[in-house]
Coordinates of C-alpha atoms in Angstrom, one line a residue:
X672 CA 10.8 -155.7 84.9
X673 CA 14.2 -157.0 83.0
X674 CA 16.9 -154.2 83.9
X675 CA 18.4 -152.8 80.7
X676 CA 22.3 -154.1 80.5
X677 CA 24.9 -151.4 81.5
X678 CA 27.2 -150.3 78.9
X679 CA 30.8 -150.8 79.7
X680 CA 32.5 -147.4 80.6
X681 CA 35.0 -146.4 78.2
X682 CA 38.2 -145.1 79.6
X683 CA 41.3 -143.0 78.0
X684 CA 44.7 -142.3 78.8
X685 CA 46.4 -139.1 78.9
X686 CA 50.4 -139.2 79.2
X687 CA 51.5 -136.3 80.5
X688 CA 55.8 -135.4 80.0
X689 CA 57.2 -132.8 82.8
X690 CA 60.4 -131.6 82.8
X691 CA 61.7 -134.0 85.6
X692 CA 58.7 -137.4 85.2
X693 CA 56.5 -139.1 83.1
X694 CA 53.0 -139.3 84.3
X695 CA 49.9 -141.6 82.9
X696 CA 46.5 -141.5 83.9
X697 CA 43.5 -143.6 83.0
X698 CA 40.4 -141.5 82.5
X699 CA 37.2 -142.3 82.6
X700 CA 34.0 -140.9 80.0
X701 CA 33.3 -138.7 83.2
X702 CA 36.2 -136.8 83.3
X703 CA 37.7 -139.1 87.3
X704 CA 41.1 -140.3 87.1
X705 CA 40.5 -144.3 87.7
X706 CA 44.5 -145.0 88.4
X707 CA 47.8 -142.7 87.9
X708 CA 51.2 -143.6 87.5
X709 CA 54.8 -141.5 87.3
X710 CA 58.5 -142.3 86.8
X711 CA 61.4 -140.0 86.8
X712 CA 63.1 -138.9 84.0
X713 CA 66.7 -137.7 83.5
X714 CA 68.1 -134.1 82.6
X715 CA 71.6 -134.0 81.7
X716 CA 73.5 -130.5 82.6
X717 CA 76.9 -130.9 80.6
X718 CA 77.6 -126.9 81.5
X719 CA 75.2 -124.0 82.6
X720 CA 72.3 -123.2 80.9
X721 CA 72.3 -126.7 79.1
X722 CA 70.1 -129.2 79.5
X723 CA 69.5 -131.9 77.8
X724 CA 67.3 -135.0 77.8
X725 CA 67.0 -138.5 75.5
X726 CA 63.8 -139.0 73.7
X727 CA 64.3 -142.8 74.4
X728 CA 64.1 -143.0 77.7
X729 CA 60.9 -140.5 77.7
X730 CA 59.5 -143.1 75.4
X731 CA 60.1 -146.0 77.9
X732 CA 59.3 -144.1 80.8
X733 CA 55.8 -143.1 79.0
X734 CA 55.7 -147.2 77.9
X735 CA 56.3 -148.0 81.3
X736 CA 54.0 -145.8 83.0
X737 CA 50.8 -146.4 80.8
X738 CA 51.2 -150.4 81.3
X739 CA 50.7 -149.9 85.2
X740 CA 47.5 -147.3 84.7
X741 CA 46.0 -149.7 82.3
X742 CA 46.6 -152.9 84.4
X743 CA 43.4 -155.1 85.2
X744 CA 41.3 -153.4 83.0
X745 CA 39.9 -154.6 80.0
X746 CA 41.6 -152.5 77.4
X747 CA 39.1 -153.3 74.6
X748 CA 37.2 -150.5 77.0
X749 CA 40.5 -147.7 76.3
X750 CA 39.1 -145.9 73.0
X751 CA 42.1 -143.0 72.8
X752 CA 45.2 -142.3 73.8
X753 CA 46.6 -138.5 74.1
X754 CA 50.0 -136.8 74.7
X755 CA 51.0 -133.5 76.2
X756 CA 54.8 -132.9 76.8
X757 CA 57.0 -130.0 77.7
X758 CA 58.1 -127.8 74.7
X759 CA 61.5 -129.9 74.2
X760 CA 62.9 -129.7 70.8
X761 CA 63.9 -133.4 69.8
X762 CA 66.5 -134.1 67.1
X763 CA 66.7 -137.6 64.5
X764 CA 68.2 -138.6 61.8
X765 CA 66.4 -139.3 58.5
X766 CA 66.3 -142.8 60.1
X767 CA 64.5 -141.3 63.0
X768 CA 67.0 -142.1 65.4
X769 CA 68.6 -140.0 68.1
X770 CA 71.0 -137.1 67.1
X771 CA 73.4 -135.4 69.5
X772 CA 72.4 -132.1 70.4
X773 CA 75.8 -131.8 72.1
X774 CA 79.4 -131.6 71.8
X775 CA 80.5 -134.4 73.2
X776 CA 78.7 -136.7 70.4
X777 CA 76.5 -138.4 72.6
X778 CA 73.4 -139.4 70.5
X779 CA 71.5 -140.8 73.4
X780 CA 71.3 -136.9 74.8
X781 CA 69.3 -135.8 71.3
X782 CA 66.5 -133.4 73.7
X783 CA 67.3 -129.6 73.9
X784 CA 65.0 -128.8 77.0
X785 CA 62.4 -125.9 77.1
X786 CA 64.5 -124.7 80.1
X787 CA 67.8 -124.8 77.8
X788 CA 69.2 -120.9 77.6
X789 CA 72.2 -122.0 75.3
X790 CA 70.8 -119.6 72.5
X791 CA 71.4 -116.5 73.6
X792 CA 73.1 -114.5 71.1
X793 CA 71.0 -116.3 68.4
X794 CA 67.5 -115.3 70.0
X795 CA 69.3 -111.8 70.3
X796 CA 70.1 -111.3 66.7
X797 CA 66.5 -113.2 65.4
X798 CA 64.6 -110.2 67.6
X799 CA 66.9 -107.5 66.2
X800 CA 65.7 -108.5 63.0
X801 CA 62.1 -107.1 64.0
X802 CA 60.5 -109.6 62.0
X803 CA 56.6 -108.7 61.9
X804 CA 56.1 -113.0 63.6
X805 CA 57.6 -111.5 66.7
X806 CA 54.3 -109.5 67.1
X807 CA 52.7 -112.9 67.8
X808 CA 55.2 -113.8 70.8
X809 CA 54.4 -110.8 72.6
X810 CA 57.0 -108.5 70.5
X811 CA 60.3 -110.4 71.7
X812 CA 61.1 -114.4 71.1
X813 CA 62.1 -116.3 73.8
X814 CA 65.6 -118.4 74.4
X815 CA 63.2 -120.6 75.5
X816 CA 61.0 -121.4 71.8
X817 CA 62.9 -123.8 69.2
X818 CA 64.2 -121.0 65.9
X819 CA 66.6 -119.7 68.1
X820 CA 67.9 -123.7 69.0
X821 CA 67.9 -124.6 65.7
X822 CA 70.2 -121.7 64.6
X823 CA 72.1 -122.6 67.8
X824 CA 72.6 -126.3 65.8
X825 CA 73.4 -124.7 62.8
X826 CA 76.3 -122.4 63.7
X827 CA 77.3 -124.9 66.7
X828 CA 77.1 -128.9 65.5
X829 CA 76.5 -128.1 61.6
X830 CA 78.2 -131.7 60.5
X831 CA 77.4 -133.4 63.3
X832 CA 73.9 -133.1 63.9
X833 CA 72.1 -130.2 61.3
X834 CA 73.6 -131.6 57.9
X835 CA 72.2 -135.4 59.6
X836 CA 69.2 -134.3 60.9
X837 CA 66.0 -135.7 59.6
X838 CA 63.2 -134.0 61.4
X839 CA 63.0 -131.3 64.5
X840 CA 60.2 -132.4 66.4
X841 CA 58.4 -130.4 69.4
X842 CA 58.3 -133.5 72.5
X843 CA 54.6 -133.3 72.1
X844 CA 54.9 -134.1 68.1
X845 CA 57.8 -137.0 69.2
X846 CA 55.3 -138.6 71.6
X847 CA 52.5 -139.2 68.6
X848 CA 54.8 -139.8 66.2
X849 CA 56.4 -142.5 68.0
X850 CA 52.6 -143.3 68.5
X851 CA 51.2 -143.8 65.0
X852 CA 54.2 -143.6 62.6
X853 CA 52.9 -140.0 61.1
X854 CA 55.2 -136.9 61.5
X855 CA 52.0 -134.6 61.6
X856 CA 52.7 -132.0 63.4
X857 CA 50.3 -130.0 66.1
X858 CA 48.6 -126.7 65.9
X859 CA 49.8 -126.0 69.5
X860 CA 53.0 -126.6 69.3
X861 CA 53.8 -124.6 65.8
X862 CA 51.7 -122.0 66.4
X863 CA 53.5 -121.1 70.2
X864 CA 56.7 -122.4 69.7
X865 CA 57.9 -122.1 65.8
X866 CA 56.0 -118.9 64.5
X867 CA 53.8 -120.5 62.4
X868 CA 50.4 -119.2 61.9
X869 CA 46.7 -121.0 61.9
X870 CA 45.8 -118.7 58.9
X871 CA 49.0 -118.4 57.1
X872 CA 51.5 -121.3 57.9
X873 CA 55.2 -120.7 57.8
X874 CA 56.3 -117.1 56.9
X875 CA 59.5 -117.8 54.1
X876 CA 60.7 -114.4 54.9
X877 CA 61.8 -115.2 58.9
X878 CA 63.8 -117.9 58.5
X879 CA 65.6 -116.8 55.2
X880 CA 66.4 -113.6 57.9
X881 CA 67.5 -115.4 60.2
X882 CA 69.6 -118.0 58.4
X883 CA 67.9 -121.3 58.2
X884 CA 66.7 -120.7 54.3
X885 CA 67.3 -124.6 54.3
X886 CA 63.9 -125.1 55.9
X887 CA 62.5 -123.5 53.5
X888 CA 64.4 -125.2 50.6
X889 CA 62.9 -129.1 51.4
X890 CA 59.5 -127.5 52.3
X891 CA 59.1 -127.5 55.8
X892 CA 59.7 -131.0 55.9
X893 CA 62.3 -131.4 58.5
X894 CA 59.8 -128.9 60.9
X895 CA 56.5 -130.0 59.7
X896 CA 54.2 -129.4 56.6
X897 CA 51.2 -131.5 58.1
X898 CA 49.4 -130.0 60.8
X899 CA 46.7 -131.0 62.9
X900 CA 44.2 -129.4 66.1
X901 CA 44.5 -130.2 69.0
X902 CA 42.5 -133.3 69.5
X903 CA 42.2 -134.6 65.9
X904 CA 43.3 -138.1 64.7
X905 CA 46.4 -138.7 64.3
X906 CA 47.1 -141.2 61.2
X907 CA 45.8 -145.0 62.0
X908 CA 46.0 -144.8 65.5
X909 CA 48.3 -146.7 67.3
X910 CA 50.5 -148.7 65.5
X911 CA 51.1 -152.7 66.4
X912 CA 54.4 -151.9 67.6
X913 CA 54.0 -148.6 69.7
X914 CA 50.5 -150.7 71.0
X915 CA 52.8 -153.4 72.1
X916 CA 55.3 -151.1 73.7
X917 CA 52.3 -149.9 76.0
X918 CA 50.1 -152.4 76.7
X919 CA 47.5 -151.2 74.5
X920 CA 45.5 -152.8 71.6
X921 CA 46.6 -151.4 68.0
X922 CA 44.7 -149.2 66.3
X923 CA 43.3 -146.9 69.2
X924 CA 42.7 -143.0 68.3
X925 CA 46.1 -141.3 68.8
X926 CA 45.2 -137.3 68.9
X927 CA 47.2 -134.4 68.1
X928 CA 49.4 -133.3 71.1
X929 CA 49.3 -130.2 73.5
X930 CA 52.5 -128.9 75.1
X931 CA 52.5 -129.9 79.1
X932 CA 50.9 -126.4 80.0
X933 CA 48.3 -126.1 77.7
X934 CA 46.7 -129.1 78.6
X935 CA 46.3 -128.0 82.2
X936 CA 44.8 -125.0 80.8
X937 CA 42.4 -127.2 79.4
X938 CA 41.8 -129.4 81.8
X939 CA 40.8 -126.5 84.3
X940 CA 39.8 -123.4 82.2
X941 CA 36.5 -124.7 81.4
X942 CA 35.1 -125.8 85.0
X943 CA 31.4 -125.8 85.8
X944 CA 31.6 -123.3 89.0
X945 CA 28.2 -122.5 89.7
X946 CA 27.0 -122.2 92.9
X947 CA 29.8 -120.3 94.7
X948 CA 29.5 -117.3 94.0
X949 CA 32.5 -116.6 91.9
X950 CA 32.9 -113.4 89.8
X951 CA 33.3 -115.8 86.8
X952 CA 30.2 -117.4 87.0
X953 CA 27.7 -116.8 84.5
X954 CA 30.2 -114.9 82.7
X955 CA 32.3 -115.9 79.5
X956 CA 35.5 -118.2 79.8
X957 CA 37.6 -114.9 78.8
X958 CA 37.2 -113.4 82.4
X959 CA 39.3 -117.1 83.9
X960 CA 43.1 -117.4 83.8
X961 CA 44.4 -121.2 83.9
X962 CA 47.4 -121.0 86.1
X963 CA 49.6 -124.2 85.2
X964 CA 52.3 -124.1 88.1
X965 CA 54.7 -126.6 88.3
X966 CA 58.3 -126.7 87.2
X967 CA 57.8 -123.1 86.0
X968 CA 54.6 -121.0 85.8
X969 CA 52.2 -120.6 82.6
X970 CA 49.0 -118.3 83.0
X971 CA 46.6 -118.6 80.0
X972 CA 44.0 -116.3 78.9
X973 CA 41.7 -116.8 76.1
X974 CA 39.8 -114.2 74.0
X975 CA 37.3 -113.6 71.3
X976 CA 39.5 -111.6 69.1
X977 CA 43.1 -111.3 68.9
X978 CA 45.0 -108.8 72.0
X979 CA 48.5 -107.8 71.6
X980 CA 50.0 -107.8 75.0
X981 CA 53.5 -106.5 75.5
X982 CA 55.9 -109.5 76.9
X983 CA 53.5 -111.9 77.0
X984 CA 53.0 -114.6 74.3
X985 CA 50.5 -115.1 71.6
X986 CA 47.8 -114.1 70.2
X987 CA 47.4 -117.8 69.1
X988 CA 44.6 -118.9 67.4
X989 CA 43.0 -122.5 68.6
X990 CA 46.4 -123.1 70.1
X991 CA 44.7 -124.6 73.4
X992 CA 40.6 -123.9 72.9
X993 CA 39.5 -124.1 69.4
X994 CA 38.1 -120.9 68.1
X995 CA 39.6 -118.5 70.9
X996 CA 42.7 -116.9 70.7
X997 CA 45.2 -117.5 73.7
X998 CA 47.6 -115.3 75.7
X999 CA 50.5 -117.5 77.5
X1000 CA 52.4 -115.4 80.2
X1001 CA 54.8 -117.2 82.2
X1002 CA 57.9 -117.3 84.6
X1003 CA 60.4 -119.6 84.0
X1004 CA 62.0 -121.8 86.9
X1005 CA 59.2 -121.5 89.7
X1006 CA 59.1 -124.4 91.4
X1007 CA 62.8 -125.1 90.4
X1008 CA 63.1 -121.6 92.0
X1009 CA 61.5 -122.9 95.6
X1010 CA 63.6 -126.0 95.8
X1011 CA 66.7 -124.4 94.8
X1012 CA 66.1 -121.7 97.6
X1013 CA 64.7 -124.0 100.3
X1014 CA 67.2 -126.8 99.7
X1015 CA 70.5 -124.3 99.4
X1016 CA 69.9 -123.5 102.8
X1017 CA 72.4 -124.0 105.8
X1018 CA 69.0 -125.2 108.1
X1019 CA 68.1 -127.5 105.4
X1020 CA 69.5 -130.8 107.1
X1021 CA 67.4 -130.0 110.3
X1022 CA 64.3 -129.5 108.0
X1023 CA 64.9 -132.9 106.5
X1024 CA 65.1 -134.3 109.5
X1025 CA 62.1 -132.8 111.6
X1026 CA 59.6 -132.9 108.4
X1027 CA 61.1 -137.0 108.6
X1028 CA 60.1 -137.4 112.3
X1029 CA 56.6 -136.0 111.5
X1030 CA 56.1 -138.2 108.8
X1031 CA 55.3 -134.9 106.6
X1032 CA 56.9 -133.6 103.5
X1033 CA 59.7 -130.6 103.8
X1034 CA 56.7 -128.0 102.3
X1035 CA 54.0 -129.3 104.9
X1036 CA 56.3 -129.0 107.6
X1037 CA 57.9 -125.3 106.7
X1038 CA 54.1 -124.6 106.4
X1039 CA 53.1 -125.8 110.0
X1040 CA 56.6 -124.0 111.1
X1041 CA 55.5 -120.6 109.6
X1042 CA 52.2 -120.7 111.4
X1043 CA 54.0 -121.5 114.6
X1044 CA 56.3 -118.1 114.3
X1045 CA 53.2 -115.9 113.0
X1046 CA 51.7 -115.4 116.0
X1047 CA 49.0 -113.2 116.1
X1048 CA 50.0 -111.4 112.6
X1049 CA 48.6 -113.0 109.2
X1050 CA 51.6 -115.1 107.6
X1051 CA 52.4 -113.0 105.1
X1052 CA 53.2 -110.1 107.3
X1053 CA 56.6 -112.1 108.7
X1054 CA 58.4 -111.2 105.7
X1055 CA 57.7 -107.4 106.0
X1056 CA 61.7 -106.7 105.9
X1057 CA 62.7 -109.6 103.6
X1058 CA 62.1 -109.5 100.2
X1059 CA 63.5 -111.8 97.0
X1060 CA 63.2 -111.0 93.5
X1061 CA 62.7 -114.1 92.1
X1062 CA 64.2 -113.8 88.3
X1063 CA 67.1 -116.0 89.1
X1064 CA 66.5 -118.0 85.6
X1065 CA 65.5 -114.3 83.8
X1066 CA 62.7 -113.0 83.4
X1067 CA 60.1 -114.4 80.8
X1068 CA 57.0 -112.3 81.4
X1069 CA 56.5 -109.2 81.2
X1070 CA 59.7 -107.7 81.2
X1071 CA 61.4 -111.1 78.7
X1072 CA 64.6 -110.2 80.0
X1073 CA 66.7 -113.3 80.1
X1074 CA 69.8 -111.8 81.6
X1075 CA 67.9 -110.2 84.9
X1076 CA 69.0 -112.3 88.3
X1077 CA 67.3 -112.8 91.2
X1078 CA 67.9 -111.0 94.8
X1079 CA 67.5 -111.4 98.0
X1080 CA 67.3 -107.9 100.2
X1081 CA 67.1 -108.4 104.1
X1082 CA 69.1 -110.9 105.0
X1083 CA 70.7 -111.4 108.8
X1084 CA 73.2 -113.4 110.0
X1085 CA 70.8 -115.8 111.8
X1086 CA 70.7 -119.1 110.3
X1087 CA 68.2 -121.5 111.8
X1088 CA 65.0 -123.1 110.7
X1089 CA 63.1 -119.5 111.0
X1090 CA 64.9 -118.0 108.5
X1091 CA 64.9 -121.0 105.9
X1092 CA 60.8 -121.0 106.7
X1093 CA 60.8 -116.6 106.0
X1094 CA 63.0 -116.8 102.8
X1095 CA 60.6 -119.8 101.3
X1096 CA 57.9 -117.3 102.3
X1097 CA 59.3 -114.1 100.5
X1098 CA 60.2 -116.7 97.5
X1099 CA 56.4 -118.1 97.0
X1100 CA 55.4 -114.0 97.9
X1101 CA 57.8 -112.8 95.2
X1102 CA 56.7 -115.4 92.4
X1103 CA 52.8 -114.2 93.2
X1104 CA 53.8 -110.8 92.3
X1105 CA 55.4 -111.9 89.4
X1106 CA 51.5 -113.0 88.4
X1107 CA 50.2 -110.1 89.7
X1108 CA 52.7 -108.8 87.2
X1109 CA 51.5 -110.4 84.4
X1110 CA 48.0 -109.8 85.0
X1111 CA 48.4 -106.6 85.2
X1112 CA 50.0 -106.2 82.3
X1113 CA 47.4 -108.9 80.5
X1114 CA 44.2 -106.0 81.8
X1115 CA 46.2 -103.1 80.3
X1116 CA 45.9 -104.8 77.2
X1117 CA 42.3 -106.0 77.2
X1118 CA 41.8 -108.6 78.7
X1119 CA 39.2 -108.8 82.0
X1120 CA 40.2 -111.0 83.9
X1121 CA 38.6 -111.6 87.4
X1122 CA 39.3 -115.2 88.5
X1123 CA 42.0 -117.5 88.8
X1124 CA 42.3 -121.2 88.0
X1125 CA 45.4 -123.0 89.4
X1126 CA 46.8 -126.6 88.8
X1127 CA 49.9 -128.3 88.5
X1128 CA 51.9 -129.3 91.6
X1129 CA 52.6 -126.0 93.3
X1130 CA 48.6 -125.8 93.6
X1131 CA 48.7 -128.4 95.9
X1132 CA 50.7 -126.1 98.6
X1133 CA 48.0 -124.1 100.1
X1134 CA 50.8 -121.8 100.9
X1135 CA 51.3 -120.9 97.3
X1136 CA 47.6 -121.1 97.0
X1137 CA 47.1 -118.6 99.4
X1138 CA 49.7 -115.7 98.7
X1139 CA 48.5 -115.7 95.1
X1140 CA 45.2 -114.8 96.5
X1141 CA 45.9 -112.3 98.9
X1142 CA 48.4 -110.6 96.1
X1143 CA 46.3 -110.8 93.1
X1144 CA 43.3 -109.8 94.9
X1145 CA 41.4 -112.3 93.2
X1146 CA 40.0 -115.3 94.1
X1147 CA 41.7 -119.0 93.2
X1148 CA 39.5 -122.0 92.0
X1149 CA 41.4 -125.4 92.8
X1150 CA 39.9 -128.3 90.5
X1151 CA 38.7 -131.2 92.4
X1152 CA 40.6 -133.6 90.5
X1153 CA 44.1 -132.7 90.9
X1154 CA 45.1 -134.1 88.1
X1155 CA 44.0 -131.6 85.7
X1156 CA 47.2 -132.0 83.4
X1157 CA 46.8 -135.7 83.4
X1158 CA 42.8 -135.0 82.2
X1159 CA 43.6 -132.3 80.1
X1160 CA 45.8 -135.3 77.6
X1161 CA 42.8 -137.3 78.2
X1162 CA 40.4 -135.0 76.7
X1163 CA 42.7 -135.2 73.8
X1164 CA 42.3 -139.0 73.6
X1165 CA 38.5 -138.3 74.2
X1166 CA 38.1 -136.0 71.0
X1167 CA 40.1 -138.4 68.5
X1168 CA 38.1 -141.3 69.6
X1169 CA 35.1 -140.0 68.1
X1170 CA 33.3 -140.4 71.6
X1171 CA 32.9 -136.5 71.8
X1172 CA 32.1 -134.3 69.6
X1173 CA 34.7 -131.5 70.1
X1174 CA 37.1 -130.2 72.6
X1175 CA 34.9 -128.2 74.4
X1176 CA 32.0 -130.9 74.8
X1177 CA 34.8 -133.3 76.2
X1178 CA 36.3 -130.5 78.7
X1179 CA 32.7 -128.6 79.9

């Protein structure tokens, strides 16, 4: 008997942006990361609650990146490429190059970053303003979405950057624009982060209210008037010169972009869990929550008909699963929060050096250190007197008060390694009942929620793992490919290949 000829796997990349690196991964038709790559980016803090970023050197990092995942394999066999970024807004000319978003004139730095709270008094006066769009961002925009930057632009660098700019792109829209030459826009990113609407587009009225009726004036042009799901072609594909910048053959599928924490909620939300005995299973992808923890904290629910929830984001229609509206509740600053804590510490120098000597990383070692002092109690008891409230970047949901702080209450005057390892403790303990927060607020609304899907590099700490357990009271599905953001911009690719026939066949 003549064996049949295999057919040659086909592979895609997903090209994931974080706030602080650039990852690539090459996927393969069954959903396993074949080879991964990162490289740092830089964030520019000129003064506090600024920062800032250069669109160029994302671009060469992604470049850079996706030339060592697609390295000895035969790239006639890569059939999409697809981008997820952090919700950065990006600034160009009408030459599409790099406008500063900055005093000090330096172009380079053209990347207001998702984290950037220089709009305060802007976002203030756009939710005075009661504008019935707010009811689809939970009932209060954030400092955190791009209206309230660009009026920031406006009243701050009006001739030297909003009278020159060309185009305000979302990081996700720069990435596949830069890809294929087309400024098409995606449904993610305009729906979450702008106010538009998947049944009604741009509402004239806002941004006439709230002083940027020039928007209006050259017909969404500068923001986007072409907009695409999540998933679908972009233009051409890849055009000769972006294929040449990386390592790729021109003309692949380029999709339609996710932002960073949507495609980890894609990559997980839909998991085949059968077989262990999960409260989810056999029940409807509206009783999961995809917990994207990384650099901050996104938790996404999906529904079958729209639910209002106070202080939490959305509804947004197909803004991360096509045909289901999402809820996006978040916390800004987590894992910034944890390093900030751990690393401010006087004992931090002796951690450095211990986790060194046994060859483990500074969270592997605090979390062998806490076990040590536990003793016969379960971990989480140690902190019984200490407690943090964790807000120190405000407070995005449920209470979307930018201006609260965080605290710590307990503190002695002992200073050694035991007390770094209890306040990192009551940190990661604070930040799970900032979800337990959340979710509670989420059920009140409507949602039933009973299960817990977590990715992103704080799900790879079992500590943080297992406090948001204990203090949710539900139970936490890790995904077996850790990865998940890096799959979830691979689905992406998938879909605009024409290899699968929708998002949700690619992701099941």
């Amino acid at each position: 008997m003549h064996s049949k000829k295999q057919a040659p796997v086909k592979y895609y990349v997903g090209i994931d942006v974080g706030s602080a690196s650039v990852r690539a991964a090459l996927v393969d038709e069954f959903g396993t990361v074949v080879a991964h790559a990162d490289q740092p980016i830089q964030i520019w803090e000129p003064q506090p609650d600024h920062y800032e970023q250069s669109s160029a050197g994302i671009w060469a990092a992604c470049c850079s990146v996706t030339k060592k995942v697609v390295c000895g394999v035969d790239t006639s066999q890569i059939r999409g490429v697809g981008f997820d970024a952090t919700c950065s807004l990006v600034v160009v000319d009408k030459q599409f190059q790099p406008l500063a978003v900055n005093c000090e004139g330096q172009n380079y730095r053209n990347v207001i970053m998702w984290m950037d709270h220089r709009a305060v008094s802007q976002v203030e006066r756009i939710n005075a303003t009661q504008h019935k769009v707010l009811n689809y961002v939970g009932g209060v925009m954030s400092v955190e979405m791009q209206p309230p930057k660009l009026l920031w632009i406006k009243e701050n660098l009006k001739e030297s950057c909003w009278e020159k700019a060309g185009y305000f792109f979302d990081l996700p829209d720069f990435l596949s624009w830069k890809a294929t030459g087309v400024t098409a826009r995606s449904l993610c990113t305009v729906v979450c982060k702008w106010t538009y609407t998947s049944d009604g587009g741009w509402d004239d009225s806002f941004w006439e209210m709230i002083g940027l009726e020039d928007l209006v004036k050259d017909k969404y042009e500068k923001i986007g008037n072409h907009v695409l799901s999540p998933g679908e072609s972009v233009g051409n594909g890849l055009t000769p010169e972006a294929a040449k910048d990386l390592g790729l053959p021109a003309g692949i599928a380029v999709a339609a972009s996710l932002i960073d924490a949507h495609a980890g909620g894609l990559g997980v939300i839909g998991a085949d869990v059968k077989g262990h005995n999960l409260p989810c299973e056999n029940q409807p992808i509206t009783s999961r929550v995809a917990m994207i923890c990384g650099t901050s904290s996104c938790h996404m629910g999906v529904s079958e008909t729209p639910i209002f929830v106070p202080g939490v984001w959305g509804p947004y229609f197909s803004a991360m699963v096509p045909g289901l509206w999402l809820n996006e509740g978040g916390q800004s600053a987590t894992g910034k929060l944890i390093d900030h804590v751990v690393r401010g510490h006087v004992a931090f120098p002796e951690l450095q050096s211990k986790a060194a000597a046994s060859a483990h990383s500074i969270y592997t070692y605090l979390n062998s250190h806490l076990d040590l002092i536990k003793k016969s109690l379960p971990v989480g008891f140690l902190t019984v007197d200490l407690h943090v409230w964790p807000d120190f970047h405000g407070n995005r949901s449920p209470l979307t008060d930018l201006t609260l702080k965080g605290m710590v209450v307990g503190l002695t005057l002992s200073r050694g390694l035991d007390e770094l390892a209890l306040i990192y403790l009551a940190t990661i303990q604070a930040i799970a009942l900032g979800t337990r927060h959340i979710l509670e607020a989420m059920e009140a609304a409507g949602h039933r929620i009973n299960t817990l899907f977590l990715c992103g590099g704080l799900s790879k700490n079992p500590l943080f793992v297992q406090m948001h357990a204990d203090i949710t009271g539900k139970p936490v599905v890790l995904s077996k490919e850790v990865e998940s953001v890096l799959v979830g911009a691979a689905i992406l690719g998938a879909c605009a290949s024409g290899d699968f026939a929708s998002i949700q066949v690619c992701s099941a």
